Coordinates of C-alpha atoms and ligand atoms in Angstrom, one line a residue:
M1 CA 118.1 129.7 90.1
D2 CA 119.9 126.8 88.7
K3 CA 118.0 123.8 87.3
K4 CA 118.2 120.3 89.2
L5 CA 117.9 117.2 88.0
Y6 CA 114.6 115.3 88.0
I7 CA 113.9 111.7 87.0
T8 CA 110.3 110.0 87.0
T9 CA 109.3 106.2 87.2
A10 CA 105.8 104.8 85.9
I11 CA 103.1 104.9 88.2
P12 CA 101.5 101.5 88.4
Y13 CA 97.7 100.9 89.6
A14 CA 97.6 100.2 93.4
N15 CA 95.7 96.8 92.9
G16 CA 98.1 94.4 91.2
A17 CA 101.1 92.9 92.9
P18 CA 103.9 94.4 92.0
H19 CA 105.8 92.6 89.3
I20 CA 109.4 92.4 87.8
G21 CA 108.6 95.2 85.2
H22 CA 107.9 97.9 88.0
A23 CA 110.8 96.6 89.6
L24 CA 112.9 97.3 86.3
D25 CA 111.5 100.9 86.5
Y26 CA 112.7 101.8 89.6
L27 CA 116.0 100.0 89.3
L28 CA 116.8 101.9 86.0
A29 CA 115.7 104.9 87.5
D30 CA 117.7 104.5 90.8
I31 CA 121.0 103.8 88.6
W32 CA 120.6 107.2 86.5
T33 CA 120.2 108.9 90.1
R34 CA 123.4 107.4 91.8
Y35 CA 125.2 107.8 88.6
Q36 CA 124.0 111.9 88.8
K37 CA 124.7 112.0 92.6
Q38 CA 128.3 110.5 92.2
N39 CA 128.9 113.1 89.9
D40 CA 127.6 115.8 92.4
H41 CA 124.2 116.6 91.1
D42 CA 121.1 117.4 93.1
V43 CA 118.4 115.0 91.9
R44 CA 114.8 114.4 92.8
F45 CA 113.4 110.8 92.3
Q46 CA 109.7 110.0 92.2
V47 CA 107.4 107.0 92.5
G48 CA 104.1 106.2 93.3
T49 CA 100.8 104.8 93.0
D50 CA 98.1 105.0 90.8
E51 CA 94.8 104.9 92.6
H52 CA 92.1 105.8 91.1
G53 CA 89.8 103.9 88.7
N54 CA 87.2 101.3 87.8
K55 CA 89.9 98.6 88.3
I56 CA 90.6 99.2 91.8
A57 CA 86.8 100.4 92.8
T58 CA 85.7 96.9 91.7
K59 CA 88.4 95.1 93.3
A60 CA 87.5 97.3 96.6
I61 CA 83.8 96.0 96.3
E62 CA 84.9 92.4 95.8
L63 CA 86.5 92.8 99.2
G64 CA 83.8 94.2 100.5
T65 CA 85.8 97.5 101.5
D66 CA 85.7 101.0 100.1
P67 CA 88.6 102.2 97.4
Q68 CA 90.4 104.4 99.7
S69 CA 90.6 101.9 102.3
Y70 CA 91.7 99.2 100.0
V71 CA 94.2 101.5 98.1
D72 CA 95.5 102.6 101.3
K73 CA 96.5 99.0 102.2
T74 CA 97.8 97.9 98.7
Y75 CA 99.9 101.2 97.8
V76 CA 102.5 99.6 100.6
N77 CA 102.9 96.4 98.7
F78 CA 105.2 99.1 95.8
E79 CA 106.7 100.9 98.6
T80 CA 108.1 97.3 100.3
L81 CA 109.2 96.6 97.1
I82 CA 110.8 100.0 96.1
K83 CA 113.1 100.0 99.4
K84 CA 113.8 96.6 98.8
I85 CA 115.5 97.2 95.8
G86 CA 117.4 100.0 97.3
A87 CA 115.9 102.6 95.1
S88 CA 116.8 105.9 96.5
Y89 CA 113.4 107.8 95.8
T90 CA 112.7 111.7 97.2
D91 CA 108.8 111.6 96.8
F92 CA 106.5 108.7 96.6
I93 CA 103.2 110.1 95.7
R94 CA 99.5 108.5 95.2
T95 CA 96.7 109.5 93.3
T96 CA 94.6 110.2 96.3
D97 CA 96.8 112.6 97.9
P98 CA 94.7 115.7 98.3
H99 CA 97.3 117.7 97.3
H100 CA 97.7 116.0 93.9
I101 CA 93.4 116.0 93.8
N102 CA 93.3 119.8 94.0
S103 CA 95.8 120.3 91.5
V104 CA 94.6 117.8 88.8
K105 CA 91.2 120.4 89.1
I106 CA 93.6 123.4 88.3
I107 CA 95.0 121.6 85.9
W108 CA 91.6 120.6 84.4
Q109 CA 90.4 124.5 84.3
K110 CA 93.8 125.5 83.1
L111 CA 93.5 123.4 79.9
Q112 CA 89.7 124.7 79.3
P113 CA 91.1 126.4 75.9
Y114 CA 91.3 122.8 74.7
I115 CA 88.4 120.8 76.4
Y116 CA 85.2 120.4 74.4
K117 CA 82.2 118.0 75.4
G118 CA 81.2 115.3 72.7
N119 CA 80.4 111.9 72.1
Y120 CA 82.3 109.3 72.2
E121 CA 81.4 106.2 70.3
G122 CA 84.3 103.7 69.9
W123 CA 86.4 100.9 71.9
Y124 CA 87.9 100.8 75.7
C125 CA 89.8 98.3 77.4
A126 CA 89.3 98.1 81.2
G127 CA 92.0 96.5 81.5
C128 CA 94.3 99.7 80.0
E129 CA 91.9 101.6 81.3
A130 CA 92.4 103.3 77.9
F131 CA 90.2 104.3 74.8
V132 CA 91.1 102.6 72.0
T133 CA 91.0 103.8 68.6
D134 CA 89.3 102.0 65.5
K135 CA 93.0 101.6 63.9
E136 CA 94.2 100.1 67.0
A137 CA 91.1 97.6 67.2
T138 CA 91.2 96.8 63.9
A139 CA 95.3 96.0 64.4
S140 CA 94.7 93.7 67.2
G141 CA 91.5 92.3 66.0
G142 CA 89.6 93.6 68.5
I143 CA 91.5 92.1 71.3
C144 CA 93.9 93.7 73.9
A145 CA 97.1 92.0 73.3
D146 CA 98.1 93.0 77.2
H147 CA 95.1 91.7 78.7
Q148 CA 93.9 89.2 76.1
Q149 CA 90.2 90.5 76.5
H150 CA 87.9 92.1 74.1
Y151 CA 87.6 95.8 74.0
Q152 CA 84.0 96.8 75.3
K153 CA 82.2 99.2 72.9
I154 CA 81.1 102.4 74.3
S155 CA 78.8 105.0 73.7
E156 CA 79.0 108.0 76.1
E157 CA 79.0 111.7 76.4
N158 CA 82.7 113.0 77.6
Y159 CA 85.2 115.5 77.8
Y160 CA 87.4 116.0 75.0
F161 CA 91.0 117.4 74.8
K162 CA 92.2 118.9 71.8
A163 CA 95.5 117.1 71.9
S164 CA 95.5 117.1 68.1
A165 CA 96.0 120.8 68.3
F166 CA 99.7 119.9 69.5
T167 CA 100.6 117.3 66.7
D168 CA 102.9 119.1 64.9
D169 CA 104.8 120.3 68.3
I170 CA 105.1 117.1 69.4
K171 CA 106.3 115.6 66.4
Q172 CA 108.9 118.5 66.0
A173 CA 110.1 118.1 69.8
I174 CA 110.8 114.3 69.0
S175 CA 112.0 114.8 65.7
N176 CA 114.7 117.4 66.5
G177 CA 115.5 115.7 69.9
D178 CA 113.8 118.5 72.2
M179 CA 111.8 115.7 73.6
Q180 CA 114.4 112.8 73.1
I181 CA 112.7 109.4 72.8
V182 CA 115.2 106.7 74.1
P183 CA 115.9 103.7 72.1
E184 CA 115.9 105.4 68.4
F185 CA 114.0 102.4 67.2
R186 CA 110.5 102.7 69.5
K187 CA 111.2 106.7 68.6
K188 CA 110.4 105.8 65.0
E189 CA 107.6 103.4 66.0
F190 CA 105.9 106.4 67.9
L191 CA 106.5 108.9 65.1
E192 CA 104.8 106.0 62.8
L193 CA 101.8 105.6 65.0
I194 CA 101.0 109.6 64.9
K195 CA 102.0 110.1 61.4
D196 CA 98.5 111.0 60.7
G197 CA 98.3 113.3 63.5
L198 CA 97.3 113.1 67.3
Q199 CA 93.4 112.0 68.1
D200 CA 91.3 114.3 70.5
V201 CA 91.7 112.1 73.7
S202 CA 88.4 111.9 76.0
I203 CA 89.0 112.6 79.4
S204 CA 86.4 112.1 81.6
R205 CA 83.7 109.6 81.8
P206 CA 80.0 109.6 83.2
K207 CA 79.8 108.9 86.8
K208 CA 77.7 105.8 86.1
S209 CA 80.5 104.3 84.3
L210 CA 83.8 105.6 86.5
S211 CA 83.0 105.8 90.0
W212 CA 86.3 105.8 91.3
G213 CA 88.2 109.2 90.4
V214 CA 88.5 112.7 90.4
P215 CA 85.3 114.5 89.8
V216 CA 85.5 116.8 87.0
P217 CA 85.3 120.4 88.1
D218 CA 81.6 122.0 87.9
D219 CA 80.1 119.0 86.3
P220 CA 78.7 116.3 89.2
E221 CA 78.0 113.8 86.4
Q222 CA 81.7 113.6 85.0
V223 CA 84.9 111.7 86.5
M224 CA 88.2 112.8 85.3
Y225 CA 89.7 109.9 82.7
V226 CA 92.4 108.0 85.3
W227 CA 95.1 108.8 82.4
L228 CA 94.6 112.4 82.7
D229 CA 95.0 112.2 86.5
A230 CA 97.6 109.7 86.6
L231 CA 99.7 111.4 84.5
A232 CA 99.8 115.0 86.1
N233 CA 101.3 113.2 89.5
Y234 CA 105.0 114.2 87.2
I235 CA 104.2 117.8 88.1
T236 CA 101.9 118.0 91.3
V237 CA 104.5 116.0 93.1
L238 CA 106.8 118.9 92.4
G239 CA 104.3 121.1 94.2
Y240 CA 102.6 122.2 91.0
P241 CA 101.2 124.7 90.5
D242 CA 101.1 126.5 93.9
N243 CA 104.3 125.8 95.5
P244 CA 107.0 127.5 92.9
E245 CA 109.8 124.9 93.7
W246 CA 108.1 122.7 90.9
Q247 CA 110.1 125.3 88.7
L248 CA 113.3 124.3 89.9
Y249 CA 112.7 120.6 89.0
W250 CA 110.4 120.8 85.6
P251 CA 111.5 119.7 82.8
A252 CA 112.3 116.2 83.7
D253 CA 115.5 115.1 82.5
I254 CA 114.2 111.3 82.3
Q255 CA 110.9 109.9 82.1
V256 CA 111.5 106.1 82.8
V257 CA 108.2 104.4 81.1
G258 CA 107.4 100.7 80.0
K259 CA 107.2 100.4 76.2
D260 CA 103.2 99.8 76.6
I261 CA 102.8 102.8 78.0
L262 CA 105.0 105.0 75.9
R263 CA 102.3 106.1 73.7
F264 CA 100.4 107.9 76.9
H265 CA 103.6 109.6 77.5
A266 CA 104.8 111.0 74.0
G267 CA 101.7 111.7 73.0
L268 CA 98.9 112.8 75.8
W269 CA 101.0 113.6 78.2
P270 CA 103.4 116.2 75.9
A271 CA 99.9 117.4 74.6
M272 CA 98.7 118.4 78.2
L273 CA 102.1 120.0 78.9
L274 CA 101.7 122.2 75.9
G275 CA 98.2 122.9 76.9
L276 CA 99.4 124.1 80.2
G277 CA 102.5 126.1 78.7
L278 CA 104.7 123.8 80.1
P279 CA 108.3 122.5 78.6
L280 CA 108.4 119.2 77.5
P281 CA 110.0 116.6 79.5
K282 CA 114.0 116.1 78.2
K283 CA 114.0 112.3 77.5
I284 CA 111.8 109.4 77.3
L285 CA 113.3 106.2 78.2
A286 CA 111.5 103.1 77.1
H287 CA 112.4 100.1 78.9
G288 CA 111.2 96.7 77.3
F289 CA 109.6 93.8 78.7
I290 CA 111.1 91.0 80.7
N291 CA 110.3 87.5 79.5
V292 CA 110.6 84.4 81.1
G293 CA 112.3 81.7 79.6
G294 CA 111.2 83.1 76.4
I295 CA 107.6 83.2 77.4
K296 CA 105.8 86.7 77.7
Q297 CA 104.9 86.6 81.8
S298 CA 101.4 86.5 82.7
K299 CA 98.7 86.1 85.4
S300 CA 96.7 83.1 83.2
L301 CA 99.8 81.3 82.7
G302 CA 101.4 82.1 86.2
N303 CA 104.9 82.4 85.1
G304 CA 105.2 85.7 86.7
V305 CA 108.5 85.8 88.7
D306 CA 108.5 88.2 92.3
P307 CA 111.2 90.1 92.6
I308 CA 110.9 90.1 96.2
Q309 CA 111.8 86.3 96.2
I310 CA 114.9 87.2 94.3
I311 CA 116.0 89.5 96.9
D312 CA 115.0 87.4 99.5
E313 CA 116.9 84.7 97.9
Y314 CA 120.1 86.1 96.4
G315 CA 120.3 89.7 98.0
V316 CA 119.5 93.2 96.7
D317 CA 123.2 93.6 94.9
A318 CA 122.6 90.4 93.3
F319 CA 118.8 91.3 91.5
R320 CA 120.1 94.6 90.6
Y321 CA 123.3 93.1 89.0
F322 CA 121.3 90.7 87.0
F323 CA 118.5 93.1 85.7
S324 CA 121.2 95.9 84.9
R325 CA 123.5 94.0 82.9
H326 CA 121.5 91.0 81.8
I327 CA 118.3 92.7 80.9
P328 CA 119.5 95.1 77.8
T329 CA 118.1 98.5 79.1
L330 CA 116.6 99.3 75.8
D331 CA 115.2 96.2 74.7
D332 CA 113.4 93.2 75.9
G333 CA 115.2 91.0 77.7
D334 CA 115.0 87.5 78.9
F335 CA 114.7 85.7 82.8
T336 CA 115.2 82.3 84.0
W337 CA 116.4 81.2 87.5
E338 CA 119.1 79.3 86.2
T339 CA 120.3 82.0 83.9
F340 CA 120.0 84.2 87.2
E341 CA 122.2 81.7 89.3
N342 CA 124.4 81.1 86.7
A343 CA 125.4 84.7 86.6
Y344 CA 125.5 85.1 90.4
N345 CA 127.7 82.1 90.6
T346 CA 130.0 82.8 87.6
E347 CA 130.6 86.5 87.6
L348 CA 129.5 87.6 91.2
A349 CA 130.9 85.0 93.2
N350 CA 134.1 83.6 90.9
D351 CA 134.9 87.1 89.0
L352 CA 134.6 89.5 91.9
G353 CA 133.9 87.6 94.7
N354 CA 137.1 85.9 94.1
A355 CA 139.5 88.8 93.0
V356 CA 137.8 90.8 96.5
Q357 CA 138.8 87.6 98.9
R358 CA 142.0 87.0 96.8
V359 CA 143.9 90.2 97.0
T360 CA 142.7 90.8 101.0
G361 CA 143.8 87.3 101.8
M362 CA 147.4 88.1 100.3
I363 CA 147.9 91.4 101.9
T364 CA 146.6 90.1 105.2
R365 CA 148.9 87.3 104.9
Y366 CA 152.1 88.9 103.3
Q367 CA 151.6 92.3 104.7
S368 CA 150.2 92.1 107.8
G369 CA 147.3 94.0 106.0
V370 CA 148.9 97.0 105.3
I371 CA 148.6 98.1 101.9
G372 CA 151.6 100.0 99.7
E373 CA 150.7 103.0 97.6
I374 CA 148.0 102.4 95.5
P375 CA 148.7 104.2 91.6
Q376 CA 146.2 106.6 90.2
G377 CA 142.9 104.7 88.3
E378 CA 144.9 104.0 85.1
H379 CA 142.1 102.7 82.9
D380 CA 140.0 104.5 80.6
M381 CA 136.6 104.6 81.7
G382 CA 135.6 106.3 78.4
T383 CA 132.9 103.9 77.1
Y384 CA 131.7 103.3 80.7
H385 CA 130.9 107.0 81.1
K386 CA 129.3 107.3 77.2
S387 CA 127.3 104.2 78.0
M388 CA 125.9 105.4 81.0
E389 CA 125.1 109.2 79.0
N390 CA 123.2 107.0 76.4
L391 CA 121.3 105.0 79.2
E392 CA 122.9 101.6 78.0
F393 CA 123.5 100.6 81.6
D394 CA 123.9 97.2 80.9
K395 CA 126.9 98.1 78.6
A396 CA 128.6 100.1 81.3
V397 CA 128.1 96.9 83.5
D398 CA 130.0 94.9 80.4
E399 CA 132.8 97.7 81.0
V400 CA 133.1 97.0 84.8
W401 CA 133.6 93.3 84.2
L402 CA 136.1 93.9 81.6
M403 CA 138.3 95.2 84.6
V404 CA 137.2 92.5 86.9
R405 CA 138.5 89.8 84.4
S406 CA 141.6 91.8 83.8
L407 CA 142.4 92.1 87.3
N408 CA 141.8 88.4 87.6
Q409 CA 144.3 88.0 84.7
Y410 CA 146.5 90.2 85.9
I411 CA 147.1 88.4 89.5
E412 CA 146.8 84.5 87.5
H413 CA 150.0 86.1 85.6
V414 CA 152.0 87.7 88.5
K415 CA 151.2 85.3 90.7
P416 CA 151.6 87.2 94.0
W417 CA 152.3 84.0 95.9
E418 CA 155.3 83.1 93.8
I419 CA 156.9 86.7 94.7
A420 CA 156.0 85.8 98.0
K421 CA 158.0 82.7 98.1
Q422 CA 161.3 84.9 96.7
I423 CA 161.3 87.2 99.7
G424 CA 164.7 86.7 101.9
K425 CA 166.1 85.4 98.8
D426 CA 165.2 88.1 96.5
A427 CA 166.2 92.0 97.7
E428 CA 163.2 93.1 94.7
A429 CA 160.5 90.7 95.4
E430 CA 159.3 92.1 98.7
S431 CA 158.8 95.8 97.1
H432 CA 157.7 94.3 93.8
L433 CA 154.8 92.3 95.8
T434 CA 153.8 95.1 97.5
E435 CA 153.5 97.3 94.2
V436 CA 151.7 94.6 92.4
L437 CA 148.9 93.9 95.1
A438 CA 148.7 97.7 95.7
Y439 CA 147.9 98.0 91.9
A440 CA 145.0 95.2 92.3
V441 CA 143.4 97.5 95.1
G442 CA 143.6 100.2 93.2
A443 CA 141.9 98.4 90.4
L444 CA 139.3 97.1 93.0
L445 CA 138.7 100.5 94.5
Q446 CA 138.2 102.3 91.2
I447 CA 135.8 98.8 90.2
G448 CA 134.1 99.9 93.4
D449 CA 133.5 103.6 92.1
L450 CA 131.9 102.4 88.9
L451 CA 129.8 100.0 91.0
V452 CA 128.4 102.7 93.4
P453 CA 125.1 103.1 90.9
F454 CA 124.8 99.4 89.9
L455 CA 126.0 97.7 93.3
P456 CA 125.8 100.4 96.1
D457 CA 126.3 97.6 99.2
T458 CA 129.1 95.9 97.3
A459 CA 130.6 99.1 96.1
D460 CA 130.3 100.2 99.6
R461 CA 132.0 96.9 101.3
I462 CA 134.9 97.5 98.6
H463 CA 135.6 100.6 99.6
R464 CA 135.6 100.1 103.3
T465 CA 137.5 97.0 103.0
F466 CA 140.4 99.2 101.1
E467 CA 140.2 102.4 101.6
T468 CA 142.1 103.4 104.7
G469 CA 145.6 101.8 103.8
R470 CA 145.0 99.0 105.9
I471 CA 142.6 96.2 105.1
V472 CA 139.3 96.1 106.9
P473 CA 138.5 92.3 106.9
L474 CA 135.3 91.3 105.4
E475 CA 132.5 90.2 107.3
G476 CA 131.2 86.8 105.7
V477 CA 132.3 85.5 102.6
F478 CA 131.7 88.0 99.5
F479 CA 128.9 86.3 97.0
P480 CA 128.7 83.0 98.8
K481 CA 127.6 80.6 95.9
I482 CA 124.2 79.2 95.8
Y483 CA 122.5 76.2 94.5
K484 CA 119.0 76.5 94.4
H485 CA 118.1 76.1 90.8
T486 CA 121.5 74.8 88.9
T487 CA 123.8 71.8 90.4
D488 CA 126.9 72.8 92.0
P489 CA 129.6 71.4 89.9
H490 CA 132.1 70.8 92.8
T491 CA 134.6 69.9 90.1
T492 CA 137.4 72.0 91.4
K493 CA 138.8 73.3 94.7
D494 CA 139.8 77.2 94.8
Ligands
ZN501 ZN1 94.1 96.5 77.8

């Protein structure tokens, strides 16, 4: 059987409100999925929610409900966002799904040769639901940078997973590119982090400390550590271990994660896979954080930006455009409403919107909507495809915009409206005009193709307008200007 493509996204805790960081996971995975599908590949694309752990149990108690009823409501917030972004996912996994829970128990049993019981004395971040090494605790002054809270000192009997046994194999896989970490600087950071070896990981907690989770098989006093349970989703969602179909998709081609959880995905997760005798994912894409006006988004500052508000105010393609082009795929980025709106008005409304409207208008006016013979796409898109392969989506969109701008310059330069005035006076004028406008349509259709992964609705509108040989008039204005956060200059009239 041919190996099919598989891309995953991190599964967020079902308790919080979805934010732009989550949205970025879904968007990046969707861009890649649409690009691969456009090239005739079969792609499976997983999303989901992590529904176990203390934070969820605590929140449910606060609200006077039980954890299961609570997550049955909250996972919908993520599903709503994922749909709103237009993510073309194939599977939505919830870690409270019975199949997942059973599979995780089987995974636990298969990992037995590497599991031992021990006493954990050390640090724990309740916000991350993660054990913290002494080294990390010292380096951060005992405070979790992501949660701005002190680590707890805990002492408890736990089961341990012998991740240390896989240090050499993991280091080697990362170094030789069998499990590629993108970008390169994060790969180096991670290799530095594990230069003294992976530490064995506590993979359970006493039931009294962790009430809401998958019970450890044959030990009613212990509940599985949420990360073990959560990471397993990437294979259980495929049907592992009972449905052999998982083998068509695993190993994943890409696992998309935020930089803050790279260490779980490049350390513990590969160790689990090796313990199970499974191949490692081919690539891990670690994206950065999105700051707001240079400041990290946080609950305490209340400066978080709601992705749904952006989509409601500007449309889904405007959202997809900004976050794929103006947030570097492989590094931290910055959002402000002003930069967002400027990008919308100048690049989508002016550059692309105008090009489409003008060409449509001229063909309608001068040629009764009939498009001449379209030349084959002439632009060399090598850089675009290379950027897509390198997962530098921002650079791929830059390439598309070079084409959009050069089309606008071409129109300004050849002035089709001047050629139109020569019809009847100059015998060549009519055919020249047809040729110029057909060239412009060819460029727009090629732009439409290249935008399929990024702006699917826009790409579809461009195709519907031009692909039949006759202009199909657009419904409404293509990216009407919006001034909610900046001032309408009203300086020039088009
Ligand atoms: Zn934390």
